[in-house]
PDB file of C-alpha atoms and ligand atoms in Angstrom:
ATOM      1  CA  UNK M   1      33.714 -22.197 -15.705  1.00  0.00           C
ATOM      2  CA  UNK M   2      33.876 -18.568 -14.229  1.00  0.00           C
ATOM      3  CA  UNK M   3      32.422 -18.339 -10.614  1.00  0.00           C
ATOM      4  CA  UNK M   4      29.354 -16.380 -10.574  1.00  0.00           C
ATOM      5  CA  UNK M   5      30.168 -13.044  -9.211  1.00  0.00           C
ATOM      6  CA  UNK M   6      27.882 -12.656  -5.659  1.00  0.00           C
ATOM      7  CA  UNK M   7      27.127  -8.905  -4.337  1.00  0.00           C
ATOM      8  CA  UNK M   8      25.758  -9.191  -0.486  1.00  0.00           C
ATOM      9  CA  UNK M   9      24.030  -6.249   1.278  1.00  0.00           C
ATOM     10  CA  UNK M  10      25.118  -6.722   4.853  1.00  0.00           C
ATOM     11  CA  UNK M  11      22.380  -3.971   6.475  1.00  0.00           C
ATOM     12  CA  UNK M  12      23.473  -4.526   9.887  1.00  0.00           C
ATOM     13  CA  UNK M  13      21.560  -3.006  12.649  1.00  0.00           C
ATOM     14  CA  UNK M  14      19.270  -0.480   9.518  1.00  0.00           C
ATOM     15  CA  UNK M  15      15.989  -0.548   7.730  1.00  0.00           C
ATOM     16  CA  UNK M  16      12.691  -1.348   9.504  1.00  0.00           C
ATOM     17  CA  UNK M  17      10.045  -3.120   7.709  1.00  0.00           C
ATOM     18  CA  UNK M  18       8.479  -0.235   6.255  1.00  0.00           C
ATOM     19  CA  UNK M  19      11.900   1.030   5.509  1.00  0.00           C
ATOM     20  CA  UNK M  20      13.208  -2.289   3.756  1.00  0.00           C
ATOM     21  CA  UNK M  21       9.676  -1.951   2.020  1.00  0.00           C
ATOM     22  CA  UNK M  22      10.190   1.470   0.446  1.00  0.00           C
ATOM     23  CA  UNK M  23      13.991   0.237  -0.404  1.00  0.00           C
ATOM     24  CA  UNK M  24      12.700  -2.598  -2.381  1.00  0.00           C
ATOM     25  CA  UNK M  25      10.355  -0.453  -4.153  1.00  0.00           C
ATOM     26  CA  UNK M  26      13.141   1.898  -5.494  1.00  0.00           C
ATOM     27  CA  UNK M  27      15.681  -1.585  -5.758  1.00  0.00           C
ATOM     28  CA  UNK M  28      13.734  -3.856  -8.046  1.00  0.00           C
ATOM     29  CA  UNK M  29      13.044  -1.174 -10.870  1.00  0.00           C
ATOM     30  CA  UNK M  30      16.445  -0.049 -10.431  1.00  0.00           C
ATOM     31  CA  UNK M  31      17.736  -3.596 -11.282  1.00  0.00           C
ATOM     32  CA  UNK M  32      15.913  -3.504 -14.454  1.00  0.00           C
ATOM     33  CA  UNK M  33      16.904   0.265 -15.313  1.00  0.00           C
ATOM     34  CA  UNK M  34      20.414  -0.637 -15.012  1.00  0.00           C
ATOM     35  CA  UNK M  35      19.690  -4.449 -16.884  1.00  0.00           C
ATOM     36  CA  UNK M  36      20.770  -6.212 -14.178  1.00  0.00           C
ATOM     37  CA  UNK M  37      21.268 -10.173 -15.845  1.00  0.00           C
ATOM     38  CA  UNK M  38      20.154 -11.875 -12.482  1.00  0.00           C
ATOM     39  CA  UNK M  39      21.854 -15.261 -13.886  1.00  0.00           C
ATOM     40  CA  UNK M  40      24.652 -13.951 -14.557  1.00  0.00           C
ATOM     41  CA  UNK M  41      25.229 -12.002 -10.906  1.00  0.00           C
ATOM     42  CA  UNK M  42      23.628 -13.373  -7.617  1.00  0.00           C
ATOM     43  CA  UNK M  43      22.603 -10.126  -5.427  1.00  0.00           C
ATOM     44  CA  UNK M  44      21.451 -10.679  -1.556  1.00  0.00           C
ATOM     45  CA  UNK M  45      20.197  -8.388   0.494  1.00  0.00           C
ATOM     46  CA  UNK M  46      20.686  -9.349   4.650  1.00  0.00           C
ATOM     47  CA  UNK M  47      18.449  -7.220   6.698  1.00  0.00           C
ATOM     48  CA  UNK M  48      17.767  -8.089  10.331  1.00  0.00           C
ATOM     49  CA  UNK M  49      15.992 -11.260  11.263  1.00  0.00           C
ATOM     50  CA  UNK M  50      13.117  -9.855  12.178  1.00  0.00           C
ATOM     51  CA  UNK M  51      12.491  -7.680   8.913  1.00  0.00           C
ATOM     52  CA  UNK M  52      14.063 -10.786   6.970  1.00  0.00           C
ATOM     53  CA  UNK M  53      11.112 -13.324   8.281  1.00  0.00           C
ATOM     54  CA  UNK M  54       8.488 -10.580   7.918  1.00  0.00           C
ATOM     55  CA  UNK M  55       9.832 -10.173   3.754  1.00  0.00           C
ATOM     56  CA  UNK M  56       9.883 -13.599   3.114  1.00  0.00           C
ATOM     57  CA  UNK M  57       5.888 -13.918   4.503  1.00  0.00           C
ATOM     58  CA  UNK M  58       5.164 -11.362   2.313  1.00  0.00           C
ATOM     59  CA  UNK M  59       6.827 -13.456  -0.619  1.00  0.00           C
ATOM     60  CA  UNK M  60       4.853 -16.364   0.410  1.00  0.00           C
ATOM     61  CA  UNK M  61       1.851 -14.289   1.078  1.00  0.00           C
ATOM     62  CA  UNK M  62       1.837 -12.887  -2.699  1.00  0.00           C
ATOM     63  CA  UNK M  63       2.180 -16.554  -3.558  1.00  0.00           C
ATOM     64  CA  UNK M  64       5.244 -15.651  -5.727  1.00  0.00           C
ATOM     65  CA  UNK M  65       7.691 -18.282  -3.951  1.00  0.00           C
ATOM     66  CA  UNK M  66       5.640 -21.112  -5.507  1.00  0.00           C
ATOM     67  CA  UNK M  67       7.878 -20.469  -8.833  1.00  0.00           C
ATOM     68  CA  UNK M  68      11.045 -19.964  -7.223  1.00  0.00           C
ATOM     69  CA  UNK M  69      10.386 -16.629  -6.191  1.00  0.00           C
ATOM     70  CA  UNK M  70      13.960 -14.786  -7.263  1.00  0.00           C
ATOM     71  CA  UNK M  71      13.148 -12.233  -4.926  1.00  0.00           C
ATOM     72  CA  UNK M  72      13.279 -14.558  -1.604  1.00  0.00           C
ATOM     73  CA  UNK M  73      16.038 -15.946  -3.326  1.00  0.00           C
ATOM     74  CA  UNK M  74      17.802 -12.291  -2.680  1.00  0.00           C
ATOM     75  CA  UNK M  75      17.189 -12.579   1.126  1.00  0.00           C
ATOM     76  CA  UNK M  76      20.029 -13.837   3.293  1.00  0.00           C
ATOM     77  CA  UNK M  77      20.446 -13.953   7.380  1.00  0.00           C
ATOM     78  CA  UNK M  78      22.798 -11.693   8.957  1.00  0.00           C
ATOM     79  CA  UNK M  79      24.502 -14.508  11.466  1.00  0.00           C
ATOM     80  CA  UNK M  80      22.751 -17.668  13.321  1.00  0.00           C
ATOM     81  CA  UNK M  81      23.135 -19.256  16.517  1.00  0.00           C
ATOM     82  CA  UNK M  82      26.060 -21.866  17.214  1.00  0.00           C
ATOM     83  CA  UNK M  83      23.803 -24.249  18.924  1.00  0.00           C
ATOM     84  CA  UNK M  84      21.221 -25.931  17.132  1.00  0.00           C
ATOM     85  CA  UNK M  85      18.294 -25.180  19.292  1.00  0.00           C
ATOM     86  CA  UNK M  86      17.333 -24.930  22.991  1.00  0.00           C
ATOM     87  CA  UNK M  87      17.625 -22.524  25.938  1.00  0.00           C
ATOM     88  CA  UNK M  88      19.287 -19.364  24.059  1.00  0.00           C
ATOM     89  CA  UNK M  89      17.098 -16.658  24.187  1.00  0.00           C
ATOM     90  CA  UNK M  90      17.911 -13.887  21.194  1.00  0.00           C
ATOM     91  CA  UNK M  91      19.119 -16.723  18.702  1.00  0.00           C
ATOM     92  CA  UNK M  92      18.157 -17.611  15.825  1.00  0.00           C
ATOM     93  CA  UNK M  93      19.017 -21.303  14.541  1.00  0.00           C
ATOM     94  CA  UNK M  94      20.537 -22.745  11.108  1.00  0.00           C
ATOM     95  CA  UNK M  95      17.210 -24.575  10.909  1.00  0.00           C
ATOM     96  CA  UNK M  96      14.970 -21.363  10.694  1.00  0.00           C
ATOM     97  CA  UNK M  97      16.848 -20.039   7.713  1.00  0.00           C
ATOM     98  CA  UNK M  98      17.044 -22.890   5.932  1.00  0.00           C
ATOM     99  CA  UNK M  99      12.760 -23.382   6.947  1.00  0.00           C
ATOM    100  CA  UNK M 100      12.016 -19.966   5.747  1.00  0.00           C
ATOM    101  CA  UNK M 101      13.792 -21.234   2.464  1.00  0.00           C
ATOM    102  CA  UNK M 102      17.199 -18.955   2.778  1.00  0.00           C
ATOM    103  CA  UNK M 103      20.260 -19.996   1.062  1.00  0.00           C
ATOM    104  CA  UNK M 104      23.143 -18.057   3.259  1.00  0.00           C
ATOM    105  CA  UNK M 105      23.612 -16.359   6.216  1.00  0.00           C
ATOM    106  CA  UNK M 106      26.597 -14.437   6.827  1.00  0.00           C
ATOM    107  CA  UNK M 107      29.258 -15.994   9.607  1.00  0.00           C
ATOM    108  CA  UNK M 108      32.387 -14.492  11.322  1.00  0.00           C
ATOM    109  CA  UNK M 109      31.543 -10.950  10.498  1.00  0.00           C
ATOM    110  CA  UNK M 110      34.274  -8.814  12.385  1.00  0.00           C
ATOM    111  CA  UNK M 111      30.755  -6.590  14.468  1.00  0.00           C
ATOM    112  CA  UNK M 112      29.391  -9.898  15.966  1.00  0.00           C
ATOM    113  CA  UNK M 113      33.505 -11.104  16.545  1.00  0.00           C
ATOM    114  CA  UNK M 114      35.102  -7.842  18.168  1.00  0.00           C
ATOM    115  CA  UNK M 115      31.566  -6.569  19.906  1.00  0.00           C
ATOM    116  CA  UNK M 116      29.535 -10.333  20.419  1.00  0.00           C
ATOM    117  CA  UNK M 117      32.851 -12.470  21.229  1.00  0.00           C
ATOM    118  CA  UNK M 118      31.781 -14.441  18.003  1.00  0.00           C
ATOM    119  CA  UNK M 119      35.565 -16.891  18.975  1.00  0.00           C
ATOM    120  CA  UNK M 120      37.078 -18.648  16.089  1.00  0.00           C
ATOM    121  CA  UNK M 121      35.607 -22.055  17.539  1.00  0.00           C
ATOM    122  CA  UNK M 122      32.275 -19.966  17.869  1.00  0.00           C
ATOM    123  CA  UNK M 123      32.620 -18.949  14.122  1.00  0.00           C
ATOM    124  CA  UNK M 124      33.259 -22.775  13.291  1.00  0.00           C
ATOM    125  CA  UNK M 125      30.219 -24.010  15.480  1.00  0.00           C
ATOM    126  CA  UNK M 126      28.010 -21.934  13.689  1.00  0.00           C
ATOM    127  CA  UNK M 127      29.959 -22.828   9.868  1.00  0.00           C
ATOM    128  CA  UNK M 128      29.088 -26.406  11.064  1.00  0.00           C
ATOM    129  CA  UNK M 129      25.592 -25.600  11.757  1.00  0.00           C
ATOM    130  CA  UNK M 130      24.664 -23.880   8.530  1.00  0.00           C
ATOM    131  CA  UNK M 131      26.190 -26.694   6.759  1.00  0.00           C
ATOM    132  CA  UNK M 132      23.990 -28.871   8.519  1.00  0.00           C
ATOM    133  CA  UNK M 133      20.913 -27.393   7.464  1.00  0.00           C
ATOM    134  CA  UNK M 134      22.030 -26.532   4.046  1.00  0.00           C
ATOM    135  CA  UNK M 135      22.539 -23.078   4.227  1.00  0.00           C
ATOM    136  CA  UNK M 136      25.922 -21.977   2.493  1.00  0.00           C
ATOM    137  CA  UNK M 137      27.631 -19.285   5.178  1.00  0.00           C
ATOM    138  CA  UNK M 138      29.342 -16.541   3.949  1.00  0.00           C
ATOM    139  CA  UNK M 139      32.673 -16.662   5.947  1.00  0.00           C
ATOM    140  CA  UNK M 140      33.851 -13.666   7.079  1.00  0.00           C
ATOM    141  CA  UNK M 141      37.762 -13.384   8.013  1.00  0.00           C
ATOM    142  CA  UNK M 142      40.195 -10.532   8.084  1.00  0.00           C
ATOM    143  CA  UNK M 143      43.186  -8.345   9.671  1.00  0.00           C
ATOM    144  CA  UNK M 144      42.671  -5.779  11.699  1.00  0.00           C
ATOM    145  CA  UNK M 145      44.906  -2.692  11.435  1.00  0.00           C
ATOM    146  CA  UNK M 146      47.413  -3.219  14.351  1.00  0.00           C
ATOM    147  CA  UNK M 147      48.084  -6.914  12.315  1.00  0.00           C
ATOM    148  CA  UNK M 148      48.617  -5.821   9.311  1.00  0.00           C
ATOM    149  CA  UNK M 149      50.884  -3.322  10.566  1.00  0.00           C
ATOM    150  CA  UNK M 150      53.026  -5.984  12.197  1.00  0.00           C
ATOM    151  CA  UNK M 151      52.992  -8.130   8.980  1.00  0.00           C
ATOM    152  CA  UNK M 152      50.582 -10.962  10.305  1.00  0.00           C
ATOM    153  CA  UNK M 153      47.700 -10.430   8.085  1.00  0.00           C
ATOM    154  CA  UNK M 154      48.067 -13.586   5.992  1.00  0.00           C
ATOM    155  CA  UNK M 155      49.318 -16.153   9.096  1.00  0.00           C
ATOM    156  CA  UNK M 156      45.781 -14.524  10.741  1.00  0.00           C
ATOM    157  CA  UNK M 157      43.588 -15.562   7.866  1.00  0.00           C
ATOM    158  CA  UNK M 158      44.900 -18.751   7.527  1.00  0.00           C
ATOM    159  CA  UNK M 159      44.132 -19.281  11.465  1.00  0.00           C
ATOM    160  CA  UNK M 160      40.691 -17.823  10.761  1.00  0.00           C
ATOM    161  CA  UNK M 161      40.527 -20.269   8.174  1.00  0.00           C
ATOM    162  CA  UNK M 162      42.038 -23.030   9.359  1.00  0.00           C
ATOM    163  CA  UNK M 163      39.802 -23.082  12.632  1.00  0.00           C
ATOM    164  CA  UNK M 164      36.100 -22.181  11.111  1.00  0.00           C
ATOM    165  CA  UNK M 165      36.930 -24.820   8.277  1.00  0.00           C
ATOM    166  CA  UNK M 166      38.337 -27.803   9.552  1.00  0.00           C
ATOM    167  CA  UNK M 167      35.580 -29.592  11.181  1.00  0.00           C
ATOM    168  CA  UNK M 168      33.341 -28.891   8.176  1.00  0.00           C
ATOM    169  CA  UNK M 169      35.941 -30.163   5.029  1.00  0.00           C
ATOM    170  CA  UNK M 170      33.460 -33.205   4.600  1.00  0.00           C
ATOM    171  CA  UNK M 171      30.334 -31.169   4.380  1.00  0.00           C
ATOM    172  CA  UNK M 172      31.985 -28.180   2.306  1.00  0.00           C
ATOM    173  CA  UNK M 173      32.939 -30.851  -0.310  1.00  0.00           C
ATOM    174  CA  UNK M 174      29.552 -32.705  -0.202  1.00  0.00           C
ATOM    175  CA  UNK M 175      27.687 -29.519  -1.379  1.00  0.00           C
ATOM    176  CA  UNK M 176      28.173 -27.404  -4.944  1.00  0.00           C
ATOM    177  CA  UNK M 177      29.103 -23.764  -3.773  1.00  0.00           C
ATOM    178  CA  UNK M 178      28.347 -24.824   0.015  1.00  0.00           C
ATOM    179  CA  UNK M 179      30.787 -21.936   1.232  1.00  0.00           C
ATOM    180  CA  UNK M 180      31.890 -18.393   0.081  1.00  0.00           C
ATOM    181  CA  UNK M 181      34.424 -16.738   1.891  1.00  0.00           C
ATOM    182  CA  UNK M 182      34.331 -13.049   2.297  1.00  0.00           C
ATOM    183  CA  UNK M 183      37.518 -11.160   2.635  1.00  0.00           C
ATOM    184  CA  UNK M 184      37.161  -8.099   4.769  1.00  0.00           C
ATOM    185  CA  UNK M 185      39.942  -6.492   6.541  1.00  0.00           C
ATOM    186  CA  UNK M 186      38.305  -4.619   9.767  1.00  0.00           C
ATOM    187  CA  UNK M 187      40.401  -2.001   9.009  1.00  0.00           C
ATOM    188  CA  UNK M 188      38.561  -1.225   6.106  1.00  0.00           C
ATOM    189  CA  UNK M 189      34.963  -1.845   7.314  1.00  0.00           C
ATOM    190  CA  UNK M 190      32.673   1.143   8.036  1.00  0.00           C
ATOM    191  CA  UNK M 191      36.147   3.738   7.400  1.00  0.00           C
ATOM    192  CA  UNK M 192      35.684   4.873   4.159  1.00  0.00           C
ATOM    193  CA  UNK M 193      39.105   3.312   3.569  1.00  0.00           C
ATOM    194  CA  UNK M 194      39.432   0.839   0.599  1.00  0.00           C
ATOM    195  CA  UNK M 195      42.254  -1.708   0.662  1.00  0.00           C
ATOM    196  CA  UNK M 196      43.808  -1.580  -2.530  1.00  0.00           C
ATOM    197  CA  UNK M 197      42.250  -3.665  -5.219  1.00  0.00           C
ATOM    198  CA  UNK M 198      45.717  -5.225  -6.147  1.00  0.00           C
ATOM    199  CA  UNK M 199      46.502  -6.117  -2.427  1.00  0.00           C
ATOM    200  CA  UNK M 200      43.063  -7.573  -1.866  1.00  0.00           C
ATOM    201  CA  UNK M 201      43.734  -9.638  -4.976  1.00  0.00           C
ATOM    202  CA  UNK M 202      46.732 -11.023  -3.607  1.00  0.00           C
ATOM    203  CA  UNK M 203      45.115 -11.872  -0.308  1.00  0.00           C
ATOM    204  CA  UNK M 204      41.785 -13.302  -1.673  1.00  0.00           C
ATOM    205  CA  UNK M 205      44.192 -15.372  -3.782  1.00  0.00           C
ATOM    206  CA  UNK M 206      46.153 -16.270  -0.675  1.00  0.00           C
ATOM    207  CA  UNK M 207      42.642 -17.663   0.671  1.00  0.00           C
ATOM    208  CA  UNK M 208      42.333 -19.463  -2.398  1.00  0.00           C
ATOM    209  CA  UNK M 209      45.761 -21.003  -1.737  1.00  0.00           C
ATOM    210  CA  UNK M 210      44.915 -21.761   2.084  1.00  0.00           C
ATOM    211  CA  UNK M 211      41.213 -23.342   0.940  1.00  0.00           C
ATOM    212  CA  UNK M 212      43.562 -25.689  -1.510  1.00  0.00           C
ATOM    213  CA  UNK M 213      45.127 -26.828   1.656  1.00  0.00           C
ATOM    214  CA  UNK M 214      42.116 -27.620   3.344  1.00  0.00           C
ATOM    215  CA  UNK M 215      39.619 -28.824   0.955  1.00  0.00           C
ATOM    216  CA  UNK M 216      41.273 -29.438  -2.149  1.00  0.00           C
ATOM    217  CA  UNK M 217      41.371 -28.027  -5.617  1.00  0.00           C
ATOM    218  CA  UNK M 218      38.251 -28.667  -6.973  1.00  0.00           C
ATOM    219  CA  UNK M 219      36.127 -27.005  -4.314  1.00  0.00           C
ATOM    220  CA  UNK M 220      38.991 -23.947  -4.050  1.00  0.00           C
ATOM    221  CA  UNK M 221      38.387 -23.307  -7.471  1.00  0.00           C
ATOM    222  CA  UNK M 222      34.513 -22.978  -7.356  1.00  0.00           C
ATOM    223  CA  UNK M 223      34.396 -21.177  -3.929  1.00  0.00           C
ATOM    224  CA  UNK M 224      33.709 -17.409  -4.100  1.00  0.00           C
ATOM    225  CA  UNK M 225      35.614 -14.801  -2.293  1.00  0.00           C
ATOM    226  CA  UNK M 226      34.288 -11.935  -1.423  1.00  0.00           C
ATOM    227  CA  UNK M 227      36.028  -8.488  -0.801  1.00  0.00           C
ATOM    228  CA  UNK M 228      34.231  -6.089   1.722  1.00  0.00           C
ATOM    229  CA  UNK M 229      35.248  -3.106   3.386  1.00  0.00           C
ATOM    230  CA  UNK M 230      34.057   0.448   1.994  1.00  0.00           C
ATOM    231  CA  UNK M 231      33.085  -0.815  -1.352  1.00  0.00           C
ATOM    232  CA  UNK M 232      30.998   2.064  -3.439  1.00  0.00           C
ATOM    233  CA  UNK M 233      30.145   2.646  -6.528  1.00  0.00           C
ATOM    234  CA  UNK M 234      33.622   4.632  -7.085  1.00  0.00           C
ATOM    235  CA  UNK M 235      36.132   1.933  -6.833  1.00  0.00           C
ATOM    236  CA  UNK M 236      33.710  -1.248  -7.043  1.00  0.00           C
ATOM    237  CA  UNK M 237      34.547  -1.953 -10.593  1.00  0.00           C
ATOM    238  CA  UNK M 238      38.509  -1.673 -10.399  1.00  0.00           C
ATOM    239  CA  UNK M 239      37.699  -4.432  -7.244  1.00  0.00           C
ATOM    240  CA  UNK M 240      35.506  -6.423  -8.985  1.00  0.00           C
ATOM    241  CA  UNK M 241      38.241  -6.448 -12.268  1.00  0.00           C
ATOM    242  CA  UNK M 242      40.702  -8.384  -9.884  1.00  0.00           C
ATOM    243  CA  UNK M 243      40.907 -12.431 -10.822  1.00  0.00           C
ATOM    244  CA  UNK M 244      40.692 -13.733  -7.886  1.00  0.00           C
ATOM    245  CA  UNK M 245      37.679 -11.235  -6.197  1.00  0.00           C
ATOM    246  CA  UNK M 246      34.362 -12.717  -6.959  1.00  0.00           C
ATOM    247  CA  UNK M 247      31.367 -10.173  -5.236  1.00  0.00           C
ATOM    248  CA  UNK M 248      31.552  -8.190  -3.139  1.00  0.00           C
ATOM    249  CA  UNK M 249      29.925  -7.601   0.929  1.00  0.00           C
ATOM    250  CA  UNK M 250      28.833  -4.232   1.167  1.00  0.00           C
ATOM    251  CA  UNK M 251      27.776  -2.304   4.096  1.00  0.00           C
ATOM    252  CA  UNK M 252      27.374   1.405   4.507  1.00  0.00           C
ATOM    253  CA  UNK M 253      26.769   1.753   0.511  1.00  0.00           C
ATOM    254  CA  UNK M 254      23.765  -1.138   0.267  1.00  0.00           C
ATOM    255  CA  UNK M 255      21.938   1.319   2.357  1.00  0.00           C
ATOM    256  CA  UNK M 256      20.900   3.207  -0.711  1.00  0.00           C
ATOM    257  CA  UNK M 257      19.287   1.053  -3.543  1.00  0.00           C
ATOM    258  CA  UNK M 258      20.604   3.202  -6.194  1.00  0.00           C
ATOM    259  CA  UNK M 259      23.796   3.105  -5.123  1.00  0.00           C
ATOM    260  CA  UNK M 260      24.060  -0.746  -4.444  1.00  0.00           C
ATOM    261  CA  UNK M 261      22.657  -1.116  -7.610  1.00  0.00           C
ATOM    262  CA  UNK M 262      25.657   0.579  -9.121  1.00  0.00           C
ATOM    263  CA  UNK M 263      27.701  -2.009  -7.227  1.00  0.00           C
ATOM    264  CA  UNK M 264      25.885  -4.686  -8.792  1.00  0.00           C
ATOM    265  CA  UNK M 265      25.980  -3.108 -12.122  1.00  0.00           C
ATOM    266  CA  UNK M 266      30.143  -2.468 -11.827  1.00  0.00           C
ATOM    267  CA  UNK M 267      30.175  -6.537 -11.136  1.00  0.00           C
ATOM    268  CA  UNK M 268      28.436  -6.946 -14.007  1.00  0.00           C
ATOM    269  CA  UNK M 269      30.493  -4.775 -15.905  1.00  0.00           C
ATOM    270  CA  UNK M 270      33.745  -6.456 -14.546  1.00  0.00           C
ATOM    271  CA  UNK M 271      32.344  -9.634 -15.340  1.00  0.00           C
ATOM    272  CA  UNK M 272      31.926  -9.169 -18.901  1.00  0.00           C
ATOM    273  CA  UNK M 273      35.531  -7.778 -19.623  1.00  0.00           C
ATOM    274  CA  UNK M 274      36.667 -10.578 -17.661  1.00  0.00           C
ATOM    275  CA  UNK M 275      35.159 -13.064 -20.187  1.00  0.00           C
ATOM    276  CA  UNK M 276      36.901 -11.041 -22.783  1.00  0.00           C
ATOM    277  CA  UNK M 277      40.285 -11.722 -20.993  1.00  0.00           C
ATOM    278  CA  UNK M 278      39.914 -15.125 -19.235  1.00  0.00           C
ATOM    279  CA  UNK M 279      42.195 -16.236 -16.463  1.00  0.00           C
ATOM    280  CA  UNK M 280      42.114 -19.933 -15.652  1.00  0.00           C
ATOM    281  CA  UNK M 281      40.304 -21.112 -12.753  1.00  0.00           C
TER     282      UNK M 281
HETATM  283  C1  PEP E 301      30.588  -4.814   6.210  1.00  0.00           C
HETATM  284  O1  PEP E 301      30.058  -4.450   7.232  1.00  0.00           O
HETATM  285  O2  PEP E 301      30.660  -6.016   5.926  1.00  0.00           O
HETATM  286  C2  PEP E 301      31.163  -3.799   5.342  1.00  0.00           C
HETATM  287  C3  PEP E 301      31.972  -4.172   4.393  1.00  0.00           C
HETATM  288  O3  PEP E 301      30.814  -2.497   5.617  1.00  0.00           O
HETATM  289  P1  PEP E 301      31.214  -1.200   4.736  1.00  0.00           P
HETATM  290  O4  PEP E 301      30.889  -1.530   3.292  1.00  0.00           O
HETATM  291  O5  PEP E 301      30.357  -0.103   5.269  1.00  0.00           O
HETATM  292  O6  PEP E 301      32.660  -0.974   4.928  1.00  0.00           O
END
């Protein structure tokens, strides 16, 4: 079975309601326009959590989440507390995005580890607590520059790896597609710099390898790896072509519906000649 290709629209610290409101006005019809096959590709969009609770009311306000509503299906939190509730003022816990109905949040991204002091035991704390209330995290782990420089990149993801995963092999295995993995070296985040699409292949198969080790075939095989860092509509396709590159996380270019959309379209695109020319998983 191929892995369903998943394109994630990290908005970071962008888009107020009314902005996020207009965007989706201009996103949906551009899905259509550009015939987006919804289950073929799963798309998210991760605004703040403020904007993301105020969406999904408006889901459940137009009454359209009694069917399954695909569109809250599309939302996704940006990061969630470590603890799982109590005296943390700011935080948001596991078990508010999994009560609003939210199927991932994004963990480990390199913002909330380099600026927030998001450790890798913090990272695994909050991997555990997703897990716990069913919400798949999309694990975030990468080099930065001065590391790949000095040849560590691979012994660092594995230690990324290693750490957020360990306490949470049980809970990973219990659950179909409980974790995707996004590969982002910080190097590449926000620059405008793209790592090469045959390099990030080789290292997205290296996490494939290291999530072998620690879970076992089976759930290595299913998981999805992501590649982020300066993805755009330019070189999304030759990224999403790569065997072992399954979405993508996209920052500065999900800003602009149209041009996310062209993301999601390149996926698409990638996905069908890689059904042409399958490569066992
Ligand atoms: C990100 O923040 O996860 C990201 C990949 O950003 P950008 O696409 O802007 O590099």
């Amino acid at each position: 079975m191929p892995r369903k290709p998943l394109i994630a629209a990290n908005w970071k610290l962008a888009k107020t309601l009314t902005e996020a409101k207009s965007y989706l006005d201009a996103f949906k019809p551009e899905l259509s326009a550009q015939q987006i096959d919804l289950s073929q590709i799963e798309v998210l969009l991760a605004p703040t959590s403020l904007v993301l609770g105020a969406l999904v009311g408006q889901a459940m306000a137009s009454g359209a989440e009694a069917d399954g509503c695909p569109f809250k299906r599309m939302l996704a939190a940006q990061n969630l507390a470590a603890q799982p509730e109590g005296a943390y003022t700011g935080e948001v816990s596991a078990k508010m995005v999994a009560d609003l109905g939210l199927g991932y949040a994004i963990i480990g991204h390199s913002e909330r580890r380099s600026l927030f002091g998001d450790t890798d035991d913090i990272v695994a704390e909050k991997v555990k607590r997703a897990l716990e209330a069913g919400v798949a995290p999309i694990l975030c782990v990468g080099e930065t520059l001065e590391q790949r420089e000095a040849g560590q990149t691979d012994a660092v993801i594995r230690q990324q790896l290693k750490i957020a995963i360990n306490s949470s092999v049980e809970a990973i295995n219990a659950g179909k597609n409980a974790l995707v993995i996004a590969y982002e070296p910080v190097w590449a985040i926000g620059t405008g710099q793209t790592c090469d699409a045959i390099e990030a292949d080789r290292v997205c198969g290296m996490i494939r390898g290291e999530l072998t080790q620690l879970l076992g075939e089976a759930t290595a095989n299913t998981t999805r790896i992501q590649y982020g860092g300066s993805v755009k509509p330019e070189n999304a396709l030759e990224l999403m072509q790569q065997p072992e590159i399954d979405g993508a996380l996209v920052g500065g270019a999900s800003l602009d519906p149209v041009s996310f959309v062209k993301i999601v379209a390149a996926a698409q695109q990638a996905l069908a000649l890689k059904a042409q020319c399958p490569v066992a998983v």
